[in-house]
XYZ file of C-alpha atoms in Angstrom:
350
model
C -28.765 -12.553 19.057
C -28.603 -9.726 16.075
C -30.055 -6.376 16.016
C -33.114 -6.120 13.826
C -33.922 -2.622 12.430
C -37.526 -2.114 11.210
C -37.784 0.225 8.326
C -41.112 1.922 7.091
C -40.930 -0.130 3.738
C -40.833 -3.316 5.741
C -40.870 -6.396 3.652
C -39.287 -9.747 3.617
C -38.239 -11.219 0.215
C -37.548 -14.764 1.547
C -37.076 -16.567 -1.860
C -34.432 -19.293 -1.800
C -32.738 -17.428 -4.603
C -31.958 -14.410 -2.681
C -31.330 -16.676 0.505
C -28.182 -18.521 -1.515
C -27.119 -15.037 -3.016
C -26.626 -13.393 0.452
C -23.937 -13.702 2.975
C -25.128 -14.864 6.496
C -23.659 -12.983 9.623
C -23.215 -13.142 12.965
C -23.869 -12.415 16.620
C -23.981 -8.737 17.712
C -21.787 -7.513 20.563
C -23.340 -4.188 21.941
C -20.670 -1.023 21.761
C -20.882 2.667 21.928
C -19.738 4.021 18.841
C -16.984 6.531 19.157
C -14.611 7.675 16.239
C -11.443 9.736 16.362
C -13.540 12.631 15.011
C -17.165 12.420 16.386
C -19.583 10.378 18.471
C -22.357 8.399 16.224
C -25.083 10.854 17.917
C -23.104 13.602 16.022
C -23.505 12.447 12.666
C -26.087 14.307 10.428
C -28.673 11.777 9.322
C -28.591 11.640 5.592
C -31.938 11.183 3.739
C -32.204 9.115 0.750
C -32.223 11.235 -2.355
C -30.828 14.398 -0.689
C -27.451 14.543 -3.097
C -27.727 13.881 -6.813
C -23.858 14.333 -7.489
C -20.469 14.330 -5.944
C -19.099 17.334 -7.995
C -16.048 17.012 -10.184
C -14.590 13.415 -10.315
C -10.634 13.066 -9.503
C -8.378 10.729 -11.884
C -5.210 8.993 -10.601
C -2.966 6.417 -12.001
C -2.937 3.213 -9.741
C -1.686 0.075 -10.750
C -3.258 -0.983 -13.980
C -5.683 1.459 -13.994
C -6.394 5.340 -14.185
C -8.995 5.317 -11.485
C -11.959 7.866 -11.551
C -12.994 8.525 -7.963
C -14.920 10.966 -5.693
C -13.745 12.381 -2.574
C -15.483 14.166 0.141
C -14.336 15.496 3.460
C -11.098 16.795 5.127
C -7.677 15.540 3.865
C -6.631 14.898 7.214
C -9.702 12.851 8.363
C -9.804 9.218 9.017
C -10.360 7.439 5.472
C -13.426 5.370 4.495
C -13.182 3.684 1.358
C -16.560 3.005 -0.147
C -17.138 0.393 -2.800
C -20.024 -0.222 -5.287
C -21.165 -3.302 -6.844
C -22.863 -4.509 -10.085
C -25.122 -2.999 -11.542
C -24.261 0.088 -9.436
C -21.657 2.743 -9.246
C -20.342 5.332 -6.924
C -23.737 7.192 -6.636
C -24.724 4.251 -4.388
C -22.940 6.763 -1.802
C -24.121 9.867 -2.981
C -26.015 10.562 0.401
C -23.474 8.560 2.552
C -20.065 10.403 1.721
C -21.258 13.597 2.417
C -22.565 12.655 5.635
C -19.529 10.927 6.621
C -17.500 14.103 5.594
C -19.420 16.370 7.810
C -18.618 13.981 10.882
C -15.031 14.496 9.782
C -14.196 11.602 7.464
C -12.396 11.607 4.361
C -14.582 9.532 1.823
C -13.034 7.839 -1.028
C -15.752 6.480 -3.672
C -13.803 4.981 -6.598
C -15.430 3.715 -9.743
C -14.354 -0.236 -10.054
C -12.699 -1.250 -13.075
C -15.090 -1.301 -15.921
C -17.166 1.515 -14.535
C -17.321 5.288 -15.003
C -14.118 7.014 -15.791
C -11.915 4.437 -14.515
C -9.682 3.175 -17.563
C -6.818 0.544 -18.081
C -3.589 2.285 -18.805
C -2.754 -0.178 -21.453
C -4.848 -1.756 -24.331
C -2.979 -4.802 -23.712
C -3.957 -5.808 -20.271
C -6.731 -8.522 -20.056
C -9.991 -7.353 -19.051
C -9.943 -9.490 -15.813
C -13.046 -9.354 -13.407
C -11.924 -11.979 -10.967
C -12.184 -11.111 -7.317
C -8.562 -10.610 -6.375
C -7.639 -8.447 -9.392
C -10.452 -6.125 -8.393
C -9.319 -6.078 -4.694
C -5.696 -5.331 -5.856
C -6.942 -2.358 -7.880
C -7.915 -0.884 -4.129
C -4.792 -1.464 -2.765
C -3.025 0.021 -5.633
C -5.399 3.114 -5.463
C -4.287 3.373 -1.711
C -0.809 3.351 -2.422
C -1.199 6.027 -5.050
C -3.122 8.187 -2.713
C -0.686 7.276 0.204
C -3.520 5.922 2.403
C -1.809 3.469 4.900
C -5.032 2.200 6.574
C -8.742 2.787 5.902
C -12.251 1.649 6.724
C -13.380 -0.122 4.061
C -17.190 -0.726 3.448
C -19.252 -2.170 0.466
C -22.050 -4.054 -0.967
C -22.218 -6.622 -3.748
C -19.079 -6.709 -5.505
C -18.030 -3.957 -3.238
C -18.721 -5.976 -0.156
C -16.709 -8.956 -1.495
C -13.636 -6.774 -2.369
C -13.779 -5.100 1.202
C -13.850 -8.601 2.676
C -10.721 -9.601 0.569
C -9.004 -6.641 1.786
C -9.751 -7.387 5.277
C -8.888 -11.149 5.023
C -5.617 -10.561 3.027
C -4.317 -7.129 4.060
C -5.477 -6.622 7.737
C -2.597 -4.101 7.987
C -4.293 -1.955 5.447
C -8.028 -2.400 6.753
C -8.750 -0.525 9.982
C -12.570 -1.858 10.125
C -14.865 -3.403 7.897
C -18.655 -2.819 6.950
C -20.098 -5.337 4.573
C -23.496 -5.712 3.374
C -24.747 -9.309 2.996
C -21.480 -10.228 4.885
C -18.845 -12.658 3.683
C -19.039 -12.812 0.036
C -15.731 -14.001 -0.945
C -15.975 -16.399 -3.839
C -14.917 -20.136 -3.450
C -14.666 -21.640 -7.129
C -14.941 -25.245 -5.919
C -18.011 -24.621 -3.879
C -19.507 -22.711 -6.823
C -19.281 -25.798 -9.022
C -22.068 -27.677 -6.737
C -25.768 -27.131 -7.805
C -28.221 -25.503 -5.788
C -31.971 -26.234 -5.252
C -34.016 -25.413 -8.333
C -35.540 -22.358 -6.873
C -32.229 -20.847 -5.857
C -30.742 -21.673 -9.503
C -33.474 -19.398 -10.835
C -32.194 -16.562 -8.949
C -29.051 -16.705 -10.924
C -30.362 -16.708 -14.244
C -28.344 -13.697 -15.402
C -25.292 -15.511 -14.568
C -26.128 -18.224 -16.775
C -27.470 -16.088 -19.454
C -23.989 -14.208 -19.335
C -22.169 -17.542 -19.828
C -23.413 -17.525 -23.394
C -22.606 -15.487 -26.281
C -26.268 -14.655 -26.768
C -26.051 -13.290 -23.310
C -22.860 -11.210 -23.829
C -24.547 -9.564 -26.968
C -27.676 -9.145 -25.195
C -26.050 -7.398 -22.426
C -24.046 -5.205 -24.752
C -27.223 -4.340 -26.584
C -29.503 -3.779 -23.586
C -27.474 -2.959 -20.633
C -29.438 0.001 -19.691
C -32.772 -2.055 -19.725
C -30.999 -5.017 -18.349
C -29.623 -3.353 -15.225
C -32.665 -1.564 -14.595
C -34.399 -4.880 -14.181
C -31.794 -5.885 -11.786
C -32.319 -2.838 -9.811
C -35.999 -3.599 -9.677
C -35.525 -7.423 -8.756
C -32.943 -6.692 -6.022
C -34.721 -3.687 -4.324
C -38.703 -4.166 -5.248
C -39.543 -1.733 -2.412
C -37.104 0.956 -3.508
C -39.250 3.547 -5.533
C -36.309 5.121 -7.330
C -36.867 7.451 -10.482
C -35.657 7.340 -13.918
C -33.205 10.328 -13.088
C -31.497 8.524 -10.204
C -31.153 5.309 -12.149
C -29.625 7.360 -15.292
C -27.103 8.996 -13.220
C -25.644 5.383 -12.704
C -26.419 4.078 -15.913
C -24.016 6.413 -17.647
C -21.100 4.525 -15.743
C -22.148 1.473 -17.747
C -20.865 3.096 -20.982
C -17.212 2.589 -19.796
C -15.824 0.796 -22.880
C -14.533 -2.155 -20.851
C -17.904 -2.413 -18.599
C -19.217 -5.637 -20.623
C -15.854 -7.510 -20.748
C -15.428 -7.069 -16.931
C -19.066 -8.061 -16.097
C -18.971 -11.135 -18.506
C -15.788 -12.241 -17.170
C -16.376 -11.775 -13.507
C -19.608 -13.960 -13.842
C -18.051 -16.456 -16.069
C -14.856 -16.734 -13.895
C -17.189 -17.598 -10.780
C -18.711 -20.473 -12.332
C -15.221 -21.634 -13.817
C -16.302 -20.931 -17.378
C -13.492 -18.425 -17.899
C -9.896 -18.600 -16.602
C -8.309 -15.868 -14.329
C -4.621 -14.928 -14.671
C -1.792 -16.883 -13.287
C -0.384 -13.873 -11.638
C -3.296 -13.928 -9.071
C -3.324 -17.822 -8.151
C -1.451 -17.303 -5.019
C -4.184 -14.908 -3.672
C -6.912 -17.004 -5.085
C -5.417 -19.970 -3.100
C -5.453 -18.146 0.078
C -8.987 -16.901 -0.621
C -10.147 -20.821 -1.433
C -9.298 -21.333 2.321
C -11.964 -19.066 3.343
C -9.843 -17.045 5.783
C -11.147 -15.601 8.866
C -11.596 -11.795 9.002
C -9.872 -10.503 12.124
C -10.387 -6.677 11.716
C -13.409 -5.202 13.634
C -16.459 -5.589 11.376
C -20.106 -4.814 11.135
C -22.422 -6.685 8.510
C -25.643 -5.656 7.356
C -28.381 -7.806 5.999
C -31.640 -6.571 4.232
C -34.653 -8.074 2.460
C -32.402 -9.130 -0.133
C -30.735 -11.546 2.051
C -33.735 -13.694 2.705
C -33.767 -16.345 5.262
C -29.936 -15.854 5.416
C -30.406 -12.356 7.181
C -29.839 -13.552 10.715
C -26.276 -14.449 9.601
C -25.776 -17.583 11.706
C -23.843 -19.399 9.032
C -21.190 -16.581 8.641
C -20.657 -16.016 12.286
C -17.306 -17.830 12.573
C -15.855 -15.957 9.811
C -15.258 -12.798 11.891
C -13.031 -13.184 14.822
C -12.438 -9.619 15.664
C -15.165 -7.262 17.500
C -18.120 -7.656 15.392
C -21.845 -6.845 15.385
C -24.661 -7.555 12.699
C -28.111 -6.014 11.985
C -30.941 -6.472 9.834
C -32.746 -3.550 7.589
C -36.183 -4.468 7.185
C -37.869 -2.832 3.883
C -34.564 -2.477 2.328
C -33.295 -3.912 -0.768
C -29.801 -5.010 -2.150
C -28.491 -1.119 -2.767
C -28.176 -0.592 1.088
C -26.081 2.493 1.152
C -28.602 4.410 -1.441
C -31.717 3.030 0.017
C -30.769 3.615 3.893
C -27.648 5.930 4.057
C -28.610 6.792 7.551
C -28.108 3.111 8.660
C -25.101 2.667 6.323
C -23.252 5.576 8.107
C -24.088 4.679 11.631
C -22.471 1.337 10.927
C -19.120 3.057 9.434
C -18.784 5.491 12.396
C -20.009 2.533 15.082
C -17.190 0.122 13.653
C -14.707 3.053 13.683
C -15.477 3.074 17.446
C -14.606 -0.590 17.886
C -11.014 0.353 16.985
C -10.570 2.834 19.670
């Protein structure tokens, strides 16, 4: 069975489009959460909107990038790397990170390539949005910060990236929290058509596959992404200031190129780079994730929220929970539930 968590903004989206878009997850195994620093009960419950910023953003050269990132908490605390998706940014964790820090964790929240203050070190580097390239960015960041192992947690692109880290580099991943579950892309599977209602849900991917879409996103990215927020989280009553804090990260000079390449690559309409072929071959085999993991589903996941079709993708200690009334941006909409998942999965490693 899975753990079903009711939320005051209870809603079940239930469309075929969100069903296909979501990752499905597995069977819960009850366990008392216990980290090296604190028990779950000791973590102060964050409220959505309690914080608006992280303070000064740090920068570090890592791999192909100069990465902008927020860091909160003691430098000697257990490390948690929090990964955002599209069209979001580090502010998805603006309430989560301080709560984890108060519990003794060192929270690292990087801007992905193409977002915020993260920049390519060379103008000659191909602006590649394929999944393995983004995952290697995080490995390079860990190396630059001399982080040997970390709990990795994310949603959307961040969930996919976290799952890749857990699957390909389990020695670097202490544990995993993945919203919408197992999102590793299989290019061959993506060539297969979906039912019409499900295809409708991917309208923006087809828009991005055209030059009209690229031009439209370039000119209208603010309004475009605000629309995506409303579609993905229809019960989240965010205000303009909340969106605008994130929207500034879309002004990154590489943002459009990374986003467009990501979605075209997923549909095999754009090539990746040969240097990532070996990693993509491994990912095409849908590797099982062996590290301790917690997966979170929400209204966005529709009928896939029960997670049954992904249960076998997690072979370590694993649990799954469903958040009713919450949309796609789980950490910003339900920071308390996200923090609890991080602390609990840390306890799985004890």
